[in-house]
Amino acid sequence: MAAGSRFDTHEVVNQSPAFENVDLFASDGPLVEAVKANGGGGAGLIAALSAFGRHWGSAEMIALGRAANESPPRLHAFDAKGFRRDTVEFHPAYHRLMGESIAAGLHASTWTEHGRHAAAPSEVLRAARFYMAAQVETGHLCPITMTRAALAALAADTALLGKIAPKVLSRSYDPTFRPWWQKSGMTLGMGMTEKQGGTDVRANTTTAVPDGGGYAIVGHKWFMSAPMSDAFLVLAQAPGGLTCFVMPRFRPDGSVNAMRLQRLKDKLGNRSNASSEVEFTDAFAWRIGAEGAGMRTILQMVQLTRLDCAIASAGLMRMALAQAVHHCRHRNVFGKRLIEEPMMRAVLADLALEVEGAVALVMRLCRAFDRAADDAGEAAYARLVTPAAKYWICKTAPAFIYETMECLGGNGYVEESMLPRLYREAPVNAIWEGSGNVMCLDVLRALKGEAEAEVAAALSRDTGIAPADSGAADLDEAHARALVGKLALMASAQALKSSAPAIVAHAFVRTRLTQQHATLYGAAVLDPPLMQFLLKRVLPEA
Ligand SMILES: Cc1cc2nc3c(=O)[nH]c(=O)nc-3n(C[C@H](O)[C@H](O)[C@H](O)COP(=O)(O)OP(=O)(O)OC[C@H]3O[C@@H](n4cnc5c(N)ncnc54)[C@H](O)[C@@H]3O)c2cc1C
């Protein structure tokens, strides 16, 4: 009998044990297969992923995730005497999570010391870790993803990149409030969104005026997450048009830069992470890229953060599914384990198939990022499928997690189960870094863009859609969601064909492409042996 299970009036029985001390890698059949199929299968690599999975699946790490979200960050705009402080205080658990992610290279392992893309399969290996970390705590991954992605935009200024890259690539997390060059490691944020326009950044009113060795920035950002980062990529209107800048927290002379944190957002989820409103009052910044090339420059970064949104949402779905299957294996109703009840099996198997498609797709997409520099077809695939995957997976996650919550009954609605946190966390990945419609517009842009022939070839090769069938010739914004949804499903099916057993890929195609999938999970027709197969792949039975 477990300690504490005897009360005065009853004994505690028929409750599932906590889902912890699990190897988040080895226990996840579809993840292991997707990593292997996309180039990450070396013996040493698999063992290292498993070590990461055991560590992040430990009770200790799961407790850190809870603690970091129970005590959200606090803004200290002023000190006791009324002087500006503009600092944010985080719970120690948040700092531990940051330290762990940075030590594991989630913020930088895809870059070489010169700020160039590291050799394959660096994207796939990082993505597998990112996927597992997202299952435990997602808020802190906001500065982690921005830091890794920012280097892609910084490549526009090799001199600045050369100075900053060693601090970014460091595996040491240094949360002290000091100039970046005095620190053992640094993190990077991003400020694009203003009050009058987030999607439409051309409406930015923040101005930049050349000033000595840099620019003086005046204006605001309505959302700027991770405000304790050491520097931010910021868009502002320079004399030559919308331009990208790097704004450090400390000016080159060592004084605190003029970034005034006005308020922290009171958010639905993502509570361990701080998202600020900020004003710049002649803040110092370096320009990166040409004046007027701001969008082009920062899009190099945004392409990578969009990829991470899709990976993180797939990770949230995986954790929710694992919790549901684990619970249903331990909970008895009417004398039977819940997982043996035919309707619950149908729900869980249908949910499992959704995650199969999501993880296969994100890992296939990472392989494209791994190969993009040497293969125009893979570059075109990455260009096209990143917004489609972000659109589809991030928008699927909230309803998916709600369904898993119900599998745990009342316990699923209660904070300690983790499901409420996963549920609150999910929508933000669909909103930030370009919301759903914006992702669909981006797919249309890719189909019509400069690399049209490459994209059409990638589309046809990897999804089976002939360019003529894709609607690419007659693109209509009003119908873009239907097109992009279909594209994401076809890309998932194709990815499953190369990473999962044929029975899984066929079931995905049949239930999601040749038949219309019902709005709710559990209505797809799956035969009993297939359900058994899918559920075993979610988690090995104890
Ligand atoms: C928690 C959180 C943290 C954030 N952190 C940051 C940050 O660190 N840095 C930063 O720069 N931003 C940040 N953002 C802002 C985020 O990126 C924007 O909210 C997002 O890009 C949408 O912009 P918006 O809010 O101005 O909405 P709008 O641009 O007004 O868009 C509203 C809706 O209209 C849709 N839409 C827009 N254009 C079209 C069109 N042409 N056709 C059809 N539909 C369209 C969009 O898809 C969206 O659904 C954060 C947001 C959140 C919620």
Coordinates of C-alpha atoms and ligand atoms in Angstrom, one line a residue:
M1 CA 0.0 0.0 0.0
A2 CA 1.4 3.4 -1.0
A3 CA 2.4 5.8 1.9
G4 CA -0.5 8.1 2.7
S5 CA -3.1 5.9 1.0
R6 CA -5.0 5.1 4.2
F7 CA -7.5 7.8 5.5
D8 CA -9.8 7.6 8.5
T9 CA -12.7 6.9 6.2
H10 CA -11.3 5.1 3.2
E11 CA -8.3 3.9 1.4
V12 CA -7.1 5.5 -1.8
V13 CA -7.4 3.0 -4.6
N14 CA -7.9 3.1 -8.4
Q15 CA -6.0 6.4 -9.0
S16 CA -3.3 6.3 -11.7
P17 CA 0.3 6.8 -10.4
A18 CA 2.0 10.1 -11.4
F19 CA 3.4 10.1 -14.9
E20 CA 7.0 10.9 -14.1
N21 CA 10.5 9.2 -14.1
V22 CA 9.8 8.2 -17.7
D23 CA 12.4 8.2 -20.5
L24 CA 10.6 10.7 -22.8
F25 CA 12.6 9.4 -25.7
A26 CA 12.8 5.6 -25.4
S27 CA 9.1 5.4 -24.4
D28 CA 8.0 7.3 -27.5
G29 CA 8.0 4.9 -30.4
P30 CA 6.9 7.4 -33.1
L31 CA 9.6 9.9 -32.0
V32 CA 12.4 7.3 -32.1
E33 CA 11.4 6.1 -35.6
A34 CA 11.1 9.7 -36.9
V35 CA 14.5 10.6 -35.6
K36 CA 16.1 7.5 -37.1
A37 CA 14.3 8.0 -40.5
N38 CA 15.5 11.6 -40.7
G39 CA 19.2 10.9 -40.1
G40 CA 19.5 11.0 -36.3
G41 CA 19.9 7.3 -35.8
G42 CA 23.6 6.8 -34.9
A43 CA 24.0 4.6 -31.8
G44 CA 25.7 7.3 -29.7
L45 CA 23.1 9.8 -30.8
I46 CA 20.2 7.6 -29.7
A47 CA 21.8 6.9 -26.4
A48 CA 22.3 10.7 -25.8
L49 CA 18.7 11.4 -26.7
S50 CA 17.6 8.7 -24.3
A51 CA 19.7 10.2 -21.5
F52 CA 18.1 13.6 -22.2
G53 CA 14.7 11.9 -22.2
R54 CA 15.3 10.3 -18.8
H55 CA 16.5 13.5 -17.3
W56 CA 13.7 15.7 -18.6
G57 CA 11.1 13.0 -17.7
S58 CA 12.3 12.9 -14.1
A59 CA 10.0 13.9 -11.2
E60 CA 12.5 16.7 -10.4
M61 CA 12.2 18.3 -13.9
I62 CA 8.4 17.9 -14.0
A63 CA 8.2 19.6 -10.5
L64 CA 10.4 22.5 -11.9
G65 CA 7.9 23.0 -14.8
R66 CA 5.0 23.2 -12.3
A67 CA 6.9 25.6 -10.0
A68 CA 8.0 28.0 -12.8
N69 CA 4.4 28.4 -13.8
E70 CA 2.9 28.7 -10.4
S71 CA 5.0 31.8 -9.6
P72 CA 5.0 34.0 -12.7
P73 CA 7.7 36.6 -13.3
R74 CA 7.4 40.0 -11.6
L75 CA 8.3 43.4 -13.1
H76 CA 10.4 45.8 -11.1
A77 CA 10.0 49.0 -13.1
F78 CA 11.4 51.1 -10.2
D79 CA 13.5 50.7 -7.1
A80 CA 12.4 51.7 -3.6
K81 CA 13.6 55.3 -4.2
G82 CA 11.8 55.8 -7.5
F83 CA 14.8 55.2 -9.9
R84 CA 14.1 53.1 -13.0
R85 CA 15.1 49.5 -12.7
D86 CA 13.3 47.8 -15.6
T87 CA 14.2 44.3 -14.5
V88 CA 12.1 41.2 -14.2
E89 CA 12.4 38.7 -11.3
F90 CA 11.8 35.0 -12.2
H91 CA 11.2 32.0 -10.0
P92 CA 14.4 29.9 -9.4
A93 CA 12.7 27.0 -11.2
Y94 CA 12.6 29.1 -14.4
H95 CA 16.3 29.8 -14.1
R96 CA 17.0 26.1 -13.6
L97 CA 15.0 25.2 -16.7
M98 CA 16.9 27.9 -18.7
G99 CA 20.2 26.5 -17.4
E100 CA 19.3 23.0 -18.4
S101 CA 18.1 23.9 -21.9
I102 CA 21.2 26.0 -22.5
A103 CA 23.5 23.4 -21.2
A104 CA 21.9 20.9 -23.6
G105 CA 22.4 23.4 -26.5
L106 CA 18.7 23.9 -27.3
H107 CA 19.5 27.6 -27.9
A108 CA 22.4 27.1 -30.3
S109 CA 23.4 23.5 -31.2
T110 CA 22.4 24.0 -34.9
W111 CA 25.2 26.7 -35.3
T112 CA 28.9 26.3 -35.7
E113 CA 31.3 28.6 -33.8
H114 CA 31.3 30.9 -36.8
G115 CA 27.6 31.2 -36.8
R116 CA 27.1 28.9 -39.8
H117 CA 24.6 26.1 -40.0
A118 CA 26.0 23.0 -38.2
A119 CA 26.2 19.7 -40.2
A120 CA 23.2 17.4 -40.4
P121 CA 21.5 16.0 -38.4
S122 CA 21.9 18.9 -36.0
E123 CA 18.3 20.2 -36.7
V124 CA 16.8 16.7 -36.2
L125 CA 18.7 16.1 -33.0
R126 CA 17.9 19.5 -31.5
A127 CA 14.2 19.2 -32.5
A128 CA 14.0 15.8 -30.7
R129 CA 15.3 17.5 -27.5
F130 CA 13.1 20.6 -28.0
Y131 CA 10.1 18.3 -28.4
M132 CA 10.9 16.6 -25.1
A133 CA 11.6 19.8 -23.2
A134 CA 8.3 21.3 -24.5
Q135 CA 6.5 18.4 -22.8
V136 CA 7.8 19.4 -19.4
E137 CA 7.8 23.3 -19.6
T138 CA 7.2 25.4 -22.7
G139 CA 7.3 29.0 -21.4
H140 CA 11.1 29.1 -21.0
L141 CA 11.5 27.8 -24.5
C142 CA 10.4 31.3 -25.8
P143 CA 13.8 32.9 -25.1
I144 CA 15.5 29.6 -26.1
T145 CA 13.9 29.5 -29.6
M146 CA 14.5 33.3 -30.1
T147 CA 18.1 33.0 -29.2
R148 CA 18.8 30.2 -31.6
A149 CA 16.8 31.8 -34.4
A150 CA 18.3 35.3 -34.0
L151 CA 21.6 34.1 -35.3
A152 CA 20.1 33.5 -38.7
A153 CA 19.2 37.2 -38.9
L154 CA 22.5 38.3 -37.4
A155 CA 24.2 36.6 -40.4
A156 CA 23.4 39.8 -42.3
D157 CA 26.2 41.5 -40.3
T158 CA 29.2 39.2 -40.1
A159 CA 31.3 41.6 -38.0
L160 CA 28.6 41.9 -35.3
L161 CA 27.9 38.1 -35.6
G162 CA 31.6 37.5 -35.0
K163 CA 31.4 39.4 -31.7
I164 CA 28.1 38.1 -30.4
A165 CA 28.1 34.5 -31.6
P166 CA 30.7 33.2 -29.0
K167 CA 28.5 34.5 -26.2
V168 CA 25.3 33.0 -27.7
L169 CA 26.9 29.7 -28.4
S170 CA 28.2 29.3 -24.9
R171 CA 26.5 26.5 -22.9
S172 CA 26.5 28.7 -19.8
Y173 CA 23.3 30.4 -18.7
D174 CA 24.1 33.7 -17.1
P175 CA 21.0 35.5 -15.7
T176 CA 23.0 38.4 -14.2
F177 CA 22.0 42.0 -15.2
R178 CA 25.3 43.0 -16.8
P179 CA 26.6 44.0 -20.2
W180 CA 26.6 41.0 -22.5
W181 CA 30.4 41.2 -23.1
Q182 CA 31.0 40.7 -19.3
K183 CA 28.8 37.6 -19.2
S184 CA 29.5 33.9 -19.6
G185 CA 26.6 33.5 -22.0
M186 CA 23.8 35.6 -23.5
T187 CA 20.2 35.2 -24.8
L188 CA 18.4 37.2 -27.5
G189 CA 14.8 38.4 -27.9
M190 CA 12.8 40.1 -30.6
G191 CA 10.5 43.1 -30.8
M192 CA 8.3 43.6 -34.0
T193 CA 4.7 44.0 -32.7
E194 CA 3.4 47.5 -32.0
K195 CA 0.0 48.6 -30.8
Q196 CA -1.3 49.6 -34.3
G197 CA 0.0 46.6 -36.1
G198 CA 1.5 43.1 -35.4
T199 CA 1.0 41.2 -38.6
D200 CA 1.4 44.4 -40.6
V201 CA 4.8 45.5 -39.4
R202 CA 5.1 48.0 -42.2
A203 CA 2.8 50.0 -39.9
N204 CA 5.6 50.3 -37.3
T205 CA 6.0 53.8 -36.1
T206 CA 9.1 53.4 -34.0
T207 CA 11.9 55.5 -35.6
A208 CA 15.6 55.0 -35.9
V209 CA 18.1 57.9 -36.5
P210 CA 21.8 57.4 -37.2
D211 CA 23.7 58.4 -34.1
G212 CA 27.5 57.9 -33.8
G213 CA 28.4 54.3 -34.3
G214 CA 24.8 53.1 -34.2
Y215 CA 21.2 54.4 -34.2
A216 CA 18.9 56.1 -31.6
I217 CA 15.6 54.3 -31.4
V218 CA 12.4 56.1 -30.3
G219 CA 9.0 54.3 -30.0
H220 CA 7.5 51.3 -28.4
K221 CA 6.7 47.5 -28.8
W222 CA 3.3 46.2 -27.6
F223 CA 4.6 42.7 -27.1
M224 CA 8.2 41.9 -26.4
S225 CA 8.8 38.6 -24.6
A226 CA 11.7 37.5 -22.5
P227 CA 12.5 41.1 -21.6
M228 CA 15.6 40.1 -19.5
S229 CA 17.3 38.9 -22.7
D230 CA 20.7 40.5 -23.3
A231 CA 19.8 42.0 -26.7
F232 CA 16.8 42.2 -29.0
L233 CA 16.2 42.2 -32.7
V234 CA 14.0 45.2 -33.2
L235 CA 12.3 46.6 -36.3
A236 CA 12.1 50.4 -36.7
Q237 CA 11.7 53.0 -39.5
A238 CA 15.1 54.3 -40.5
P239 CA 15.5 57.1 -43.1
G240 CA 15.7 54.3 -45.8
G241 CA 12.6 52.4 -44.6
L242 CA 11.8 49.5 -42.2
T243 CA 15.1 48.2 -40.9
C244 CA 16.3 45.5 -38.5
F245 CA 18.4 46.5 -35.4
V246 CA 20.1 44.7 -32.5
M247 CA 19.3 46.6 -29.3
P248 CA 21.5 45.5 -26.3
R249 CA 20.3 45.9 -22.7
F250 CA 23.5 47.9 -22.0
R251 CA 25.0 50.5 -24.3
P252 CA 28.6 50.1 -25.5
D253 CA 29.8 52.4 -22.7
G254 CA 28.4 50.0 -20.1
S255 CA 25.4 52.2 -19.1
V256 CA 21.9 50.7 -19.0
N257 CA 20.1 51.2 -22.4
A258 CA 16.9 53.3 -22.5
M259 CA 14.4 50.4 -22.7
R260 CA 11.5 51.1 -20.3
L261 CA 9.5 48.1 -19.4
Q262 CA 6.0 49.4 -18.9
R263 CA 4.0 46.4 -17.9
L264 CA 4.0 42.6 -18.1
K265 CA 1.1 41.0 -20.0
D266 CA -1.4 39.0 -17.8
K267 CA -1.6 36.0 -20.1
L268 CA -3.9 33.0 -20.6
G269 CA -0.9 30.6 -20.3
N270 CA 2.8 30.8 -21.0
R271 CA 3.0 32.0 -17.4
S272 CA 6.6 31.2 -16.6
N273 CA 7.7 33.5 -19.5
A274 CA 7.5 37.2 -19.2
S275 CA 6.0 39.2 -22.1
S276 CA 6.4 43.0 -21.8
E277 CA 5.2 46.2 -23.1
V278 CA 8.2 48.5 -23.7
E279 CA 9.2 52.0 -24.7
F280 CA 12.4 53.0 -26.3
T281 CA 13.5 56.6 -25.4
D282 CA 16.6 57.1 -27.6
A283 CA 17.7 53.6 -27.0
F284 CA 21.0 52.6 -28.7
A285 CA 21.0 49.9 -31.4
W286 CA 23.2 48.5 -34.2
R287 CA 21.7 48.1 -37.7
I288 CA 21.8 44.7 -39.3
G289 CA 21.2 44.4 -43.0
A290 CA 20.6 47.4 -45.2
E291 CA 18.2 50.2 -44.3
G292 CA 14.8 49.2 -45.8
A293 CA 15.6 45.5 -45.7
G294 CA 14.2 44.9 -42.2
M295 CA 11.5 42.4 -43.1
R296 CA 13.8 40.4 -45.3
T297 CA 16.4 40.3 -42.5
I298 CA 14.1 39.4 -39.6
L299 CA 12.3 36.7 -41.7
Q300 CA 15.5 34.6 -41.5
M301 CA 14.8 34.4 -37.8
V302 CA 11.1 34.0 -38.0
Q303 CA 11.3 31.0 -40.3
L304 CA 13.1 29.2 -37.4
T305 CA 10.8 30.3 -34.6
R306 CA 7.9 29.1 -36.7
L307 CA 9.5 25.7 -37.0
D308 CA 9.9 25.6 -33.2
C309 CA 6.2 26.6 -32.7
A310 CA 5.2 23.5 -34.6
I311 CA 7.7 21.3 -32.7
A312 CA 6.6 22.6 -29.4
S313 CA 2.9 22.2 -30.1
A314 CA 3.6 18.6 -31.3
G315 CA 5.4 18.1 -27.9
L316 CA 2.4 19.5 -26.0
M317 CA 0.2 17.1 -27.8
R318 CA 2.5 14.2 -27.1
M319 CA 2.6 14.8 -23.4
A320 CA -1.2 15.2 -23.2
L321 CA -1.6 11.9 -25.1
A322 CA 0.9 10.1 -22.9
Q323 CA -0.9 11.3 -19.8
A324 CA -4.2 10.1 -21.2
V325 CA -3.0 6.6 -22.2
H326 CA -1.1 6.2 -18.9
H327 CA -4.2 7.1 -16.9
C328 CA -6.5 4.9 -18.9
R329 CA -4.2 2.0 -18.4
H330 CA -4.4 2.3 -14.6
R331 CA -8.0 3.4 -14.1
N332 CA -10.8 0.8 -13.7
V333 CA -14.4 1.5 -14.5
F334 CA -17.2 -1.1 -14.2
G335 CA -14.5 -3.7 -13.5
K336 CA -12.4 -3.1 -16.6
R337 CA -9.4 -0.9 -17.3
L338 CA -10.6 2.3 -19.1
I339 CA -8.2 1.5 -22.0
E340 CA -10.1 -1.7 -22.7
E341 CA -13.5 0.1 -23.1
P342 CA -14.1 0.1 -26.9
M343 CA -15.1 3.8 -27.1
M344 CA -12.1 5.0 -25.0
R345 CA -9.8 2.9 -27.2
A346 CA -11.3 4.5 -30.3
V347 CA -10.7 8.0 -28.8
L348 CA -7.1 7.3 -27.7
A349 CA -6.1 5.5 -30.9
D350 CA -7.5 8.4 -33.0
L351 CA -5.5 10.9 -30.8
A352 CA -2.4 8.7 -31.2
L353 CA -2.7 8.8 -35.0
E354 CA -2.8 12.6 -34.8
V355 CA 0.5 12.7 -32.9
E356 CA 2.0 10.1 -35.3
G357 CA 1.4 12.6 -38.1
A358 CA 2.6 15.6 -36.2
V359 CA 5.9 14.2 -35.0
A360 CA 6.6 12.6 -38.4
L361 CA 6.0 15.9 -40.1
V362 CA 8.1 18.1 -37.8
M363 CA 11.1 15.7 -38.0
R364 CA 10.8 15.4 -41.8
L365 CA 10.8 19.2 -41.9
C366 CA 13.9 19.4 -39.7
R367 CA 15.6 17.1 -42.1
A368 CA 14.8 19.7 -44.8
F369 CA 16.4 22.4 -42.7
D370 CA 19.4 20.1 -42.2
R371 CA 19.9 19.8 -46.0
A372 CA 18.6 23.1 -47.3
A373 CA 22.1 24.7 -47.8
D374 CA 23.1 22.0 -50.3
D375 CA 19.8 21.0 -51.8
A376 CA 17.4 23.4 -53.5
G377 CA 14.6 21.0 -53.3
E378 CA 14.9 20.6 -49.5
A379 CA 15.2 24.4 -49.2
A380 CA 11.9 24.8 -51.1
Y381 CA 10.3 22.1 -49.0
A382 CA 11.4 24.0 -45.8
R383 CA 10.1 27.3 -47.2
L384 CA 6.7 25.8 -48.1
V385 CA 6.0 23.3 -45.3
T386 CA 7.1 25.4 -42.4
P387 CA 4.1 27.8 -42.4
A388 CA 1.8 24.8 -43.3
A389 CA 3.1 22.8 -40.4
K390 CA 2.9 25.7 -38.0
Y391 CA -0.7 26.4 -39.2
W392 CA -1.9 22.9 -38.9
I393 CA -0.2 21.5 -35.8
C394 CA -0.5 24.7 -33.7
K395 CA -4.1 25.0 -34.5
T396 CA -4.8 21.3 -33.9
A397 CA -3.2 21.3 -30.4
P398 CA -5.8 23.1 -28.2
A399 CA -8.8 20.9 -29.2
F400 CA -6.5 17.8 -29.1
I401 CA -5.4 18.6 -25.6
Y402 CA -9.0 19.3 -24.4
E403 CA -9.9 15.8 -25.6
T404 CA -7.0 14.2 -23.7
M405 CA -8.0 16.2 -20.6
E406 CA -11.5 14.5 -20.7
C407 CA -9.8 11.1 -20.8
L408 CA -8.6 11.8 -17.2
G409 CA -12.1 12.8 -16.2
G410 CA -12.3 15.3 -13.3
N411 CA -8.6 14.8 -12.5
G412 CA -7.8 16.2 -16.0
Y413 CA -9.4 19.5 -15.1
V414 CA -7.3 20.0 -12.0
E415 CA -4.0 21.8 -12.0
E416 CA -1.8 19.0 -10.5
S417 CA -2.6 16.8 -13.6
M418 CA -0.6 19.2 -15.8
L419 CA -3.3 19.0 -18.5
P420 CA -4.7 22.5 -17.6
R421 CA -1.3 24.0 -18.1
L422 CA -0.8 22.2 -21.5
Y423 CA -4.2 23.4 -22.5
R424 CA -3.6 27.0 -21.7
E425 CA -0.2 26.9 -23.3
A426 CA -1.3 25.6 -26.6
P427 CA -3.1 28.6 -28.3
V428 CA -0.1 30.9 -28.2
N429 CA 1.9 28.9 -30.7
A430 CA -0.8 29.5 -33.2
I431 CA -0.9 33.3 -32.5
W432 CA 2.7 34.4 -32.2
E433 CA 5.2 34.3 -35.0
G434 CA 2.4 34.8 -37.5
S435 CA -1.2 33.7 -36.8
G436 CA -3.1 31.1 -38.6
N437 CA -4.3 33.1 -41.6
V438 CA -0.9 34.7 -41.9
M439 CA 0.7 31.3 -42.2
C440 CA -1.8 30.4 -45.0
L441 CA -1.0 33.6 -46.8
D442 CA 2.7 32.7 -46.5
V443 CA 2.1 29.4 -48.1
L444 CA 0.4 31.1 -51.0
R445 CA 3.4 33.5 -51.2
A446 CA 5.8 30.6 -51.4
L447 CA 3.7 29.0 -54.1
K448 CA 3.8 32.2 -56.1
G449 CA 7.3 33.3 -55.2
E450 CA 10.7 33.4 -56.8
A451 CA 11.4 29.7 -56.2
E452 CA 8.1 28.7 -57.7
A453 CA 9.5 25.9 -59.8
E454 CA 11.5 24.4 -56.9
V455 CA 8.5 24.7 -54.6
A456 CA 6.2 23.0 -57.1
A457 CA 8.7 20.2 -57.5
A458 CA 9.0 19.8 -53.7
L459 CA 5.2 19.8 -53.4
S460 CA 4.8 17.2 -56.0
R461 CA 7.6 15.0 -54.8
D462 CA 6.8 15.1 -51.1
T463 CA 3.0 15.3 -51.1
G464 CA 1.9 13.8 -54.3
I465 CA 0.1 17.0 -55.3
A466 CA 0.7 17.8 -58.9
P467 CA 1.3 21.6 -59.2
A468 CA -1.8 21.8 -61.4
D469 CA -4.0 20.1 -58.7
S470 CA -2.7 22.3 -55.8
G471 CA -4.7 25.3 -56.9
A472 CA -1.3 27.1 -57.1
A473 CA -2.2 28.5 -60.5
D474 CA -5.4 30.0 -59.2
L475 CA -4.7 31.0 -55.6
D476 CA -7.6 32.4 -53.8
E477 CA -7.1 33.8 -50.2
A478 CA -10.6 32.9 -49.2
H479 CA -9.9 29.2 -49.8
A480 CA -6.3 29.1 -48.5
R481 CA -7.1 27.4 -45.3
A482 CA -8.6 24.4 -47.1
L483 CA -5.5 24.2 -49.4
V484 CA -3.0 24.6 -46.5
G485 CA -4.8 22.1 -44.3
K486 CA -4.7 19.5 -47.1
L487 CA -1.0 20.3 -47.8
A488 CA -0.1 19.8 -44.1
L489 CA -2.0 16.4 -44.0
M490 CA -0.4 15.2 -47.3
A491 CA 3.1 16.2 -46.0
S492 CA 2.4 14.4 -42.8
A493 CA 1.2 11.3 -44.7
Q494 CA 4.3 11.4 -46.8
A495 CA 6.5 11.8 -43.8
L496 CA 4.8 8.8 -42.1
K497 CA 5.5 6.7 -45.2
S498 CA 9.2 7.2 -44.7
S499 CA 9.3 6.9 -40.9
A500 CA 6.4 4.8 -39.5
P501 CA 5.2 1.3 -40.3
A502 CA 3.0 1.2 -43.4
I503 CA -0.1 0.3 -41.4
V504 CA 0.2 3.7 -39.6
A505 CA 0.7 5.7 -42.8
H506 CA -2.2 3.9 -44.4
A507 CA -4.5 4.6 -41.5
F508 CA -3.5 8.3 -41.5
V509 CA -4.2 8.6 -45.2
R510 CA -7.5 6.8 -44.9
T511 CA -8.9 8.6 -41.9
R512 CA -7.6 12.1 -42.7
L513 CA -7.3 12.3 -46.5
T514 CA -9.5 9.8 -48.4
Q515 CA -12.2 10.2 -45.7
Q516 CA -13.3 13.4 -44.0
H517 CA -12.0 13.3 -40.4
A518 CA -14.8 14.1 -37.9
T519 CA -14.4 17.3 -35.9
L520 CA -14.1 15.3 -32.7
Y521 CA -11.7 12.5 -32.0
G522 CA -12.9 8.9 -31.7
A523 CA -15.1 8.8 -34.7
A524 CA -12.5 7.6 -37.2
V525 CA -13.0 3.9 -38.1
L526 CA -10.0 2.0 -36.9
D527 CA -10.1 -1.8 -36.5
P528 CA -9.2 -3.4 -33.1
P529 CA -5.7 -4.7 -34.1
L530 CA -4.8 -1.3 -35.5
M531 CA -5.9 0.4 -32.3
Q532 CA -3.9 -2.1 -30.3
F533 CA -0.8 -1.4 -32.5
L534 CA -1.2 2.4 -32.2
L535 CA -1.7 2.4 -28.4
K536 CA 1.4 0.2 -27.8
R537 CA 3.4 2.7 -29.8
V538 CA 2.3 5.6 -27.5
L539 CA 3.8 4.1 -24.4
P540 CA 5.1 0.6 -23.8
E541 CA 2.9 -1.3 -21.4
A542 CA 4.4 -1.6 -17.9
Ligands
LIG1 C1 2.2 35.8 -25.3 C2 2.7 36.6 -26.5 C3 4.0 36.9 -26.6 C4 4.4 37.7 -27.7 N1 5.7 38.0 -27.8 C5 6.1 38.7 -28.9 C6 7.5 39.1 -29.0 O1 8.4 38.7 -28.2 N2 7.9 39.9 -30.0 C7 7.0 40.3 -30.9 O2 7.3 41.1 -31.9 N3 5.7 40.0 -30.9 C8 5.2 39.2 -29.9 N4 3.9 38.8 -29.8 C9 3.0 39.4 -30.7 C10 2.5 38.4 -31.8 O3 3.5 38.0 -32.7 C11 1.3 39.1 -32.5 O4 0.3 39.2 -31.6 C12 0.9 38.4 -33.7 O5 1.9 38.4 -34.7 C13 -0.4 39.0 -34.3 O6 -0.4 40.4 -34.4 P1 -1.5 41.3 -33.8 O7 -1.7 40.9 -32.4 O8 -1.1 42.7 -34.1 O9 -2.8 40.9 -34.6 P2 -3.3 41.4 -36.0 O10 -2.1 41.7 -36.9 O11 -4.2 42.5 -35.8 O12 -4.0 40.2 -36.5 C14 -5.3 39.8 -36.0 C15 -5.8 38.6 -36.8 O13 -6.0 38.9 -38.1 C16 -5.4 37.9 -38.9 N5 -4.9 38.6 -40.2 C17 -3.9 39.5 -40.3 N6 -3.8 39.8 -41.6 C18 -4.7 39.1 -42.3 C19 -5.0 39.0 -43.7 N7 -4.4 39.7 -44.6 N8 -6.0 38.2 -44.0 C20 -6.6 37.4 -43.1 N9 -6.4 37.5 -41.8 C21 -5.4 38.3 -41.4 C22 -4.2 37.3 -38.1 O14 -4.0 36.0 -38.5 C23 -4.8 37.4 -36.7 O15 -5.6 36.2 -36.5 C24 3.5 38.1 -28.7 C25 2.1 37.7 -28.6 C26 1.7 36.9 -27.5 C27 0.3 36.6 -27.4

